């Protein structure tokens, strides 16, 4: 039995969807896509799609087919990537689904975090253009939803490059959640969609210089302000009060400040710059070096002087 399977209780006629796999052979079942109850695996049986076809006039939503008069849904022309899609099973119940819209296999694990306590949910290998439901959430409990954490690694036999493992945390906030509704790739269904992988970032220094030269009369006043030789990216150096910020928000702010300093350093023809990111868990360092490895105009980068920064800074040599 897996999350997302439709089952029937042996003690009655109630049917539902498995939303979680618990310990001691207990599963959580959403009855009629509404209220959730814990049930022993011995007390439920799987419902096959064929059973619904043979004995019902209508099919369960999970297996329903488009009406005969409707045209087949057009393929979704979405950008390639790895996504988390929150798909409605009913008005009340949402299925959290990992979607692999790439040409690579994806090995992934998923879990949830509440009050700094982690709990594993699912792990699997997704083939290209495949998906997997990892858990379910009720809309009525939106304010209590945990942070979802997905770790993944892309792979393909004979691939010309090496992918780094990625850890992505998704925190749900009402002001951004309801704006994320769009058609999910692979599933071809409307969903609240969050991309888990990041796009390569490139710096177009020619464009920066072109923008600065658009007004020759004011060119002397509009000069690129070179950043400091050492740029400290510790969060307390960037914002006075960060107590209420999530880890994702802090990382985004740090990367934005890094990107801004790097662009100005390149436009100002600096020869080198040092980014102080700290050692910590290494997430910021990895993201910075991932961007540097994809950025043209970088001669090389390395750990800065260890006697001064330890392992908490990266020296970047510019062309």
Short mmCIF file of C-alpha atoms in Angstrom, two decimals:
data_model
loop_
_atom_site.label_atom_id
_atom_site.label_comp_id
_atom_site.label_asym_id
_atom_site.label_seq_id
_atom_site.Cartn_x
_atom_site.Cartn_y
_atom_site.Cartn_z
CA UNK A 1 0.00 0.00 0.00
CA UNK A 2 1.18 3.49 -0.85
CA UNK A 3 0.14 7.06 -0.19
CA UNK A 4 -2.59 7.94 -2.69
CA UNK A 5 -4.09 4.41 -2.91
CA UNK A 6 -7.88 4.23 -2.65
CA UNK A 7 -9.08 1.74 -0.02
CA UNK A 8 -12.22 0.38 1.64
CA UNK A 9 -12.68 -0.30 5.34
CA UNK A 10 -13.46 -3.98 5.91
CA UNK A 11 -15.71 -3.15 8.87
CA UNK A 12 -18.05 -1.06 6.70
CA UNK A 13 -18.59 0.50 3.31
CA UNK A 14 -16.55 3.63 3.92
CA UNK A 15 -13.92 4.41 1.30
CA UNK A 16 -11.03 6.82 1.30
CA UNK A 17 -7.49 7.66 0.24
CA UNK A 18 -4.32 6.76 2.15
CA UNK A 19 -2.74 10.08 3.13
CA UNK A 20 0.12 8.89 5.37
CA UNK A 21 2.00 5.72 6.32
CA UNK A 22 2.39 5.64 10.11
CA UNK A 23 4.27 3.29 12.42
CA UNK A 24 3.17 -0.15 13.64
CA UNK A 25 1.31 -0.99 10.40
CA UNK A 26 -1.06 1.96 10.83
CA UNK A 27 -2.10 4.17 7.92
CA UNK A 28 -4.02 7.43 7.86
CA UNK A 29 -7.09 7.40 5.62
CA UNK A 30 -9.13 10.40 4.45
CA UNK A 31 -12.74 9.20 4.34
CA UNK A 32 -14.67 10.71 1.42
CA UNK A 33 -11.74 13.09 1.00
CA UNK A 34 -12.81 14.85 4.17
CA UNK A 35 -12.08 13.69 7.74
CA UNK A 36 -9.00 11.58 8.47
CA UNK A 37 -8.74 8.50 10.69
CA UNK A 38 -5.91 6.09 11.62
CA UNK A 39 -6.58 2.49 10.55
CA UNK A 40 -4.65 -0.78 10.78
CA UNK A 41 -3.52 -2.14 7.41
CA UNK A 42 -5.34 -5.39 8.26
CA UNK A 43 -8.64 -3.53 8.37
CA UNK A 44 -8.56 -2.13 4.84
CA UNK A 45 -8.41 -3.46 1.28
CA UNK A 46 -7.24 -1.80 -1.91
CA UNK A 47 -9.85 -0.77 -4.47
CA UNK A 48 -8.75 -1.51 -8.01
CA UNK A 49 -9.86 0.76 -10.88
CA UNK A 50 -11.43 -2.28 -12.56
CA UNK A 51 -13.73 -2.77 -9.58
CA UNK A 52 -15.07 0.74 -9.89
CA UNK A 53 -15.74 0.22 -13.59
CA UNK A 54 -17.57 -3.07 -13.10
CA UNK A 55 -19.78 -2.23 -10.14
CA UNK A 56 -20.44 1.50 -10.30
CA UNK A 57 -22.18 3.90 -12.62
CA UNK A 58 -19.65 6.55 -11.69
CA UNK A 59 -15.94 6.12 -11.12
CA UNK A 60 -14.02 7.39 -8.11
CA UNK A 61 -12.39 10.74 -8.77
CA UNK A 62 -8.94 9.20 -8.59
CA UNK A 63 -9.74 6.96 -11.60
CA UNK A 64 -12.25 9.09 -13.47
CA UNK A 65 -11.78 9.60 -17.20
CA UNK A 66 -12.69 12.73 -19.21
CA UNK A 67 -16.24 12.76 -20.58
CA UNK A 68 -16.48 11.29 -24.07
CA UNK A 69 -17.55 14.59 -25.65
CA UNK A 70 -14.57 16.52 -24.33
CA UNK A 71 -11.45 16.92 -26.41
CA UNK A 72 -8.26 15.39 -24.96
CA UNK A 73 -6.33 17.83 -22.82
CA UNK A 74 -3.54 19.58 -24.70
CA UNK A 75 0.02 18.79 -23.56
CA UNK A 76 1.46 21.23 -21.08
CA UNK A 77 4.40 23.18 -22.47
CA UNK A 78 6.10 23.80 -19.13
CA UNK A 79 9.73 24.50 -18.47
CA UNK A 80 11.79 21.46 -17.62
CA UNK A 81 12.46 21.03 -13.95
CA UNK A 82 11.51 19.30 -10.72
CA UNK A 83 8.36 20.51 -9.03
CA UNK A 84 6.17 20.13 -5.97
CA UNK A 85 2.53 20.22 -7.07
CA UNK A 86 -0.34 20.58 -4.59
CA UNK A 87 -3.20 18.93 -6.47
CA UNK A 88 -6.84 19.00 -5.39
CA UNK A 89 -8.30 15.54 -4.72
CA UNK A 90 -11.45 17.35 -3.58
CA UNK A 91 -12.27 20.88 -2.49
CA UNK A 92 -10.86 19.99 0.92
CA UNK A 93 -8.00 17.55 0.28
CA UNK A 94 -4.72 18.30 -1.53
CA UNK A 95 -2.13 15.74 -2.65
CA UNK A 96 1.49 16.92 -2.31
CA UNK A 97 3.14 15.46 -5.43
CA UNK A 98 6.78 15.46 -6.56
CA UNK A 99 6.92 15.90 -10.36
CA UNK A 100 9.95 15.07 -12.50
CA UNK A 101 9.61 17.08 -15.70
CA UNK A 102 13.19 16.39 -16.87
CA UNK A 103 15.01 13.90 -19.07
CA UNK A 104 16.88 12.46 -16.07
CA UNK A 105 16.06 9.95 -13.35
CA UNK A 106 15.50 11.57 -9.96
CA UNK A 107 16.27 9.90 -6.64
CA UNK A 108 14.40 11.73 -3.90
CA UNK A 109 13.39 11.68 -0.26
CA UNK A 110 10.67 13.80 1.32
CA UNK A 111 9.81 14.78 4.85
CA UNK A 112 8.09 17.40 6.94
CA UNK A 113 9.37 19.75 9.61
CA UNK A 114 7.32 20.98 12.56
CA UNK A 115 8.83 23.00 15.40
CA UNK A 116 12.35 22.05 14.20
CA UNK A 117 11.43 18.33 14.39
CA UNK A 118 11.91 16.36 11.16
CA UNK A 119 9.76 13.39 10.10
CA UNK A 120 10.47 11.36 6.95
CA UNK A 121 7.60 10.67 4.56
CA UNK A 122 8.54 9.01 1.27
CA UNK A 123 11.50 8.07 -0.92
CA UNK A 124 11.52 6.85 -4.48
CA UNK A 125 13.18 6.89 -7.88
CA UNK A 126 11.23 8.89 -10.45
CA UNK A 127 11.71 8.15 -14.13
CA UNK A 128 11.66 11.11 -16.56
CA UNK A 129 8.17 12.64 -16.89
CA UNK A 130 6.89 10.80 -13.78
CA UNK A 131 5.37 11.84 -10.45
CA UNK A 132 4.78 10.52 -6.93
CA UNK A 133 2.33 11.56 -4.20
CA UNK A 134 4.21 11.97 -0.91
CA UNK A 135 1.50 13.16 1.49
CA UNK A 136 -1.88 14.89 1.74
CA UNK A 137 -3.01 18.11 3.40
CA UNK A 138 -6.43 19.46 4.39
CA UNK A 139 -7.24 23.02 3.36
CA UNK A 140 -8.97 23.65 6.69
CA UNK A 141 -5.61 23.09 8.43
CA UNK A 142 -3.64 25.42 6.11
CA UNK A 143 -2.26 27.54 8.96
CA UNK A 144 -0.90 24.37 10.59
CA UNK A 145 0.78 22.87 7.53
CA UNK A 146 4.41 21.87 8.18
CA UNK A 147 7.39 22.81 6.04
CA UNK A 148 7.89 20.20 3.32
CA UNK A 149 11.51 19.18 2.66
CA UNK A 150 12.52 17.45 -0.56
CA UNK A 151 16.05 16.17 -1.18
CA UNK A 152 16.90 14.92 -4.66
CA UNK A 153 19.69 13.89 -7.00
CA UNK A 154 19.41 13.74 -10.79
CA UNK A 155 21.13 10.95 -12.72
CA UNK A 156 21.36 9.45 -16.19
CA UNK A 157 23.71 6.77 -17.49
CA UNK A 158 26.22 8.37 -19.79
CA UNK A 159 25.39 11.92 -18.67
CA UNK A 160 28.19 14.39 -19.53
CA UNK A 161 28.02 16.26 -16.20
CA UNK A 162 27.69 15.62 -12.48
CA UNK A 163 24.69 16.93 -10.55
CA UNK A 164 24.99 17.99 -6.92
CA UNK A 165 22.41 16.79 -4.36
CA UNK A 166 19.77 19.45 -3.68
CA UNK A 167 17.74 20.10 -0.53
CA UNK A 168 14.67 22.30 -0.92
CA UNK A 169 12.35 23.51 1.83
CA UNK A 170 8.85 24.66 0.89
CA UNK A 171 7.05 26.81 3.43
CA UNK A 172 3.43 27.62 2.69
CA UNK A 173 2.27 31.21 3.12
CA UNK A 174 -1.21 32.34 2.11
CA UNK A 175 -0.05 35.48 0.28
CA UNK A 176 2.14 33.46 -2.11
CA UNK A 177 0.39 30.07 -2.09
CA UNK A 178 -2.80 31.17 -3.84
CA UNK A 179 -0.84 33.05 -6.49
CA UNK A 180 1.03 29.88 -7.49
CA UNK A 181 -1.91 28.16 -9.19
CA UNK A 182 -1.10 26.94 -12.72
CA UNK A 183 -1.14 23.78 -14.80
CA UNK A 184 1.30 21.19 -13.45
CA UNK A 185 3.58 19.56 -16.04
CA UNK A 186 3.37 15.76 -16.47
CA UNK A 187 0.14 15.68 -14.41
CA UNK A 188 -1.57 18.11 -16.81
CA UNK A 189 -3.79 19.25 -13.95
CA UNK A 190 -4.36 22.57 -12.23
CA UNK A 191 -2.25 22.75 -9.07
CA UNK A 192 -0.40 25.05 -6.74
CA UNK A 193 3.05 24.67 -8.25
CA UNK A 194 6.50 25.21 -6.72
CA UNK A 195 9.76 24.61 -8.61
CA UNK A 196 12.35 22.74 -6.54
CA UNK A 197 15.42 23.05 -8.76
CA UNK A 198 17.01 26.38 -9.64
CA UNK A 199 17.89 27.81 -13.00
CA UNK A 200 21.51 28.61 -13.89
CA UNK A 201 22.31 32.26 -13.23
CA UNK A 202 24.40 34.20 -15.72
CA UNK A 203 25.81 37.71 -15.54
CA UNK A 204 25.59 39.85 -18.69
CA UNK A 205 28.24 42.51 -18.07
CA UNK A 206 27.88 43.86 -21.63
CA UNK A 207 24.21 44.58 -20.94
CA UNK A 208 25.11 46.38 -17.71
CA UNK A 209 27.63 48.56 -19.50
CA UNK A 210 25.17 49.20 -22.34
CA UNK A 211 22.54 50.38 -19.88
CA UNK A 212 25.04 52.74 -18.29
CA UNK A 213 25.98 54.25 -21.65
CA UNK A 214 22.42 54.95 -22.82
CA UNK A 215 22.62 58.56 -21.53
CA UNK A 216 26.07 59.92 -22.47
CA UNK A 217 25.37 63.34 -20.93
CA UNK A 218 24.87 61.83 -17.51
CA UNK A 219 27.46 59.08 -17.85
CA UNK A 220 29.92 60.73 -15.49
CA UNK A 221 27.28 60.77 -12.76
CA UNK A 222 26.12 57.20 -13.41
CA UNK A 223 29.12 55.07 -12.57
CA UNK A 224 29.19 51.53 -11.28
CA UNK A 225 29.92 51.59 -7.57
CA UNK A 226 32.44 48.83 -6.99
CA UNK A 227 31.67 46.63 -3.98
CA UNK A 228 34.04 46.20 -1.06
CA UNK A 229 36.88 43.77 -1.64
CA UNK A 230 35.40 41.61 1.13
CA UNK A 231 31.61 41.14 1.12
CA UNK A 232 30.17 39.75 4.36
CA UNK A 233 27.02 37.69 3.66
CA UNK A 234 26.20 36.76 7.27
CA UNK A 235 22.50 37.45 7.69
CA UNK A 236 23.02 39.75 10.69
CA UNK A 237 25.16 41.98 8.43
CA UNK A 238 22.38 42.27 5.85
CA UNK A 239 19.29 42.90 7.98
CA UNK A 240 18.88 44.20 11.52
CA UNK A 241 16.02 41.92 12.60
CA UNK A 242 15.91 38.44 11.06
CA UNK A 243 14.19 36.59 13.92
CA UNK A 244 10.99 36.06 11.93
CA UNK A 245 12.64 35.12 8.64
CA UNK A 246 12.54 31.56 7.34
CA UNK A 247 15.73 29.79 6.25
CA UNK A 248 14.55 30.05 2.64
CA UNK A 249 13.99 33.82 2.91
CA UNK A 250 17.40 34.35 4.53
CA UNK A 251 19.16 32.29 1.84
CA UNK A 252 17.40 34.26 -0.92
CA UNK A 253 18.47 37.57 0.61
CA UNK A 254 22.07 36.36 0.93
CA UNK A 255 22.16 35.12 -2.67
CA UNK A 256 20.61 38.37 -3.96
CA UNK A 257 23.30 40.38 -2.15
CA UNK A 258 26.00 38.04 -3.50
CA UNK A 259 24.67 38.37 -7.06
CA UNK A 260 24.53 42.17 -6.83
CA UNK A 261 28.11 42.41 -5.53
CA UNK A 262 29.40 39.99 -8.18
CA UNK A 263 27.76 41.91 -11.02
CA UNK A 264 29.14 45.25 -9.79
CA UNK A 265 32.61 43.77 -9.31
CA UNK A 266 32.64 42.48 -12.88
CA UNK A 267 31.24 45.69 -14.34
CA UNK A 268 33.85 47.71 -12.40
CA UNK A 269 36.67 45.47 -13.75
CA UNK A 270 37.79 44.31 -10.32
CA UNK A 271 40.43 41.59 -10.39
CA UNK A 272 39.20 39.70 -7.35
CA UNK A 273 36.58 39.72 -4.61
CA UNK A 274 36.05 37.70 -1.40
CA UNK A 275 32.62 36.51 -0.25
CA UNK A 276 32.38 35.70 3.46
CA UNK A 277 29.63 33.12 3.91
CA UNK A 278 30.68 31.29 7.09
CA UNK A 279 31.06 27.55 7.46
CA UNK A 280 27.76 26.51 9.09
CA UNK A 281 25.97 23.72 7.23
CA UNK A 282 27.56 24.73 3.91
CA UNK A 283 24.30 25.48 2.04
CA UNK A 284 25.18 29.10 1.20
CA UNK A 285 28.74 28.15 0.18
CA UNK A 286 27.44 25.43 -2.16
CA UNK A 287 24.87 27.75 -3.78
CA UNK A 288 27.49 30.48 -4.29
CA UNK A 289 30.01 28.11 -5.84
CA UNK A 290 27.31 26.53 -8.00
CA UNK A 291 26.50 29.96 -9.47
CA UNK A 292 30.19 30.80 -9.93
CA UNK A 293 30.80 27.56 -11.82
CA UNK A 294 28.12 28.57 -14.35
CA UNK A 295 29.07 32.24 -14.68
CA UNK A 296 31.20 33.42 -17.62
CA UNK A 297 33.97 35.85 -16.79
CA UNK A 298 35.23 33.94 -13.76
CA UNK A 299 38.91 32.95 -13.97
CA UNK A 300 38.67 30.65 -10.96
CA UNK A 301 37.45 30.54 -7.36
CA UNK A 302 38.80 28.86 -4.24
CA UNK A 303 38.65 28.93 -0.44
CA UNK A 304 40.03 32.25 0.80
CA UNK A 305 42.95 32.41 3.23
CA UNK A 306 42.15 29.85 5.91
CA UNK A 307 44.28 31.63 8.51
CA UNK A 308 41.94 34.64 8.20
CA UNK A 309 38.55 33.15 7.32
CA UNK A 310 38.87 29.47 8.16
CA UNK A 311 36.64 27.62 5.70
CA UNK A 312 34.06 30.39 5.73
CA UNK A 313 34.96 32.47 2.65
CA UNK A 314 35.41 32.08 -1.10
CA UNK A 315 37.96 34.05 -3.16
CA UNK A 316 36.85 34.82 -6.74
CA UNK A 317 39.36 35.80 -9.43
CA UNK A 318 37.79 37.75 -12.29
CA UNK A 319 38.97 37.99 -15.89
#
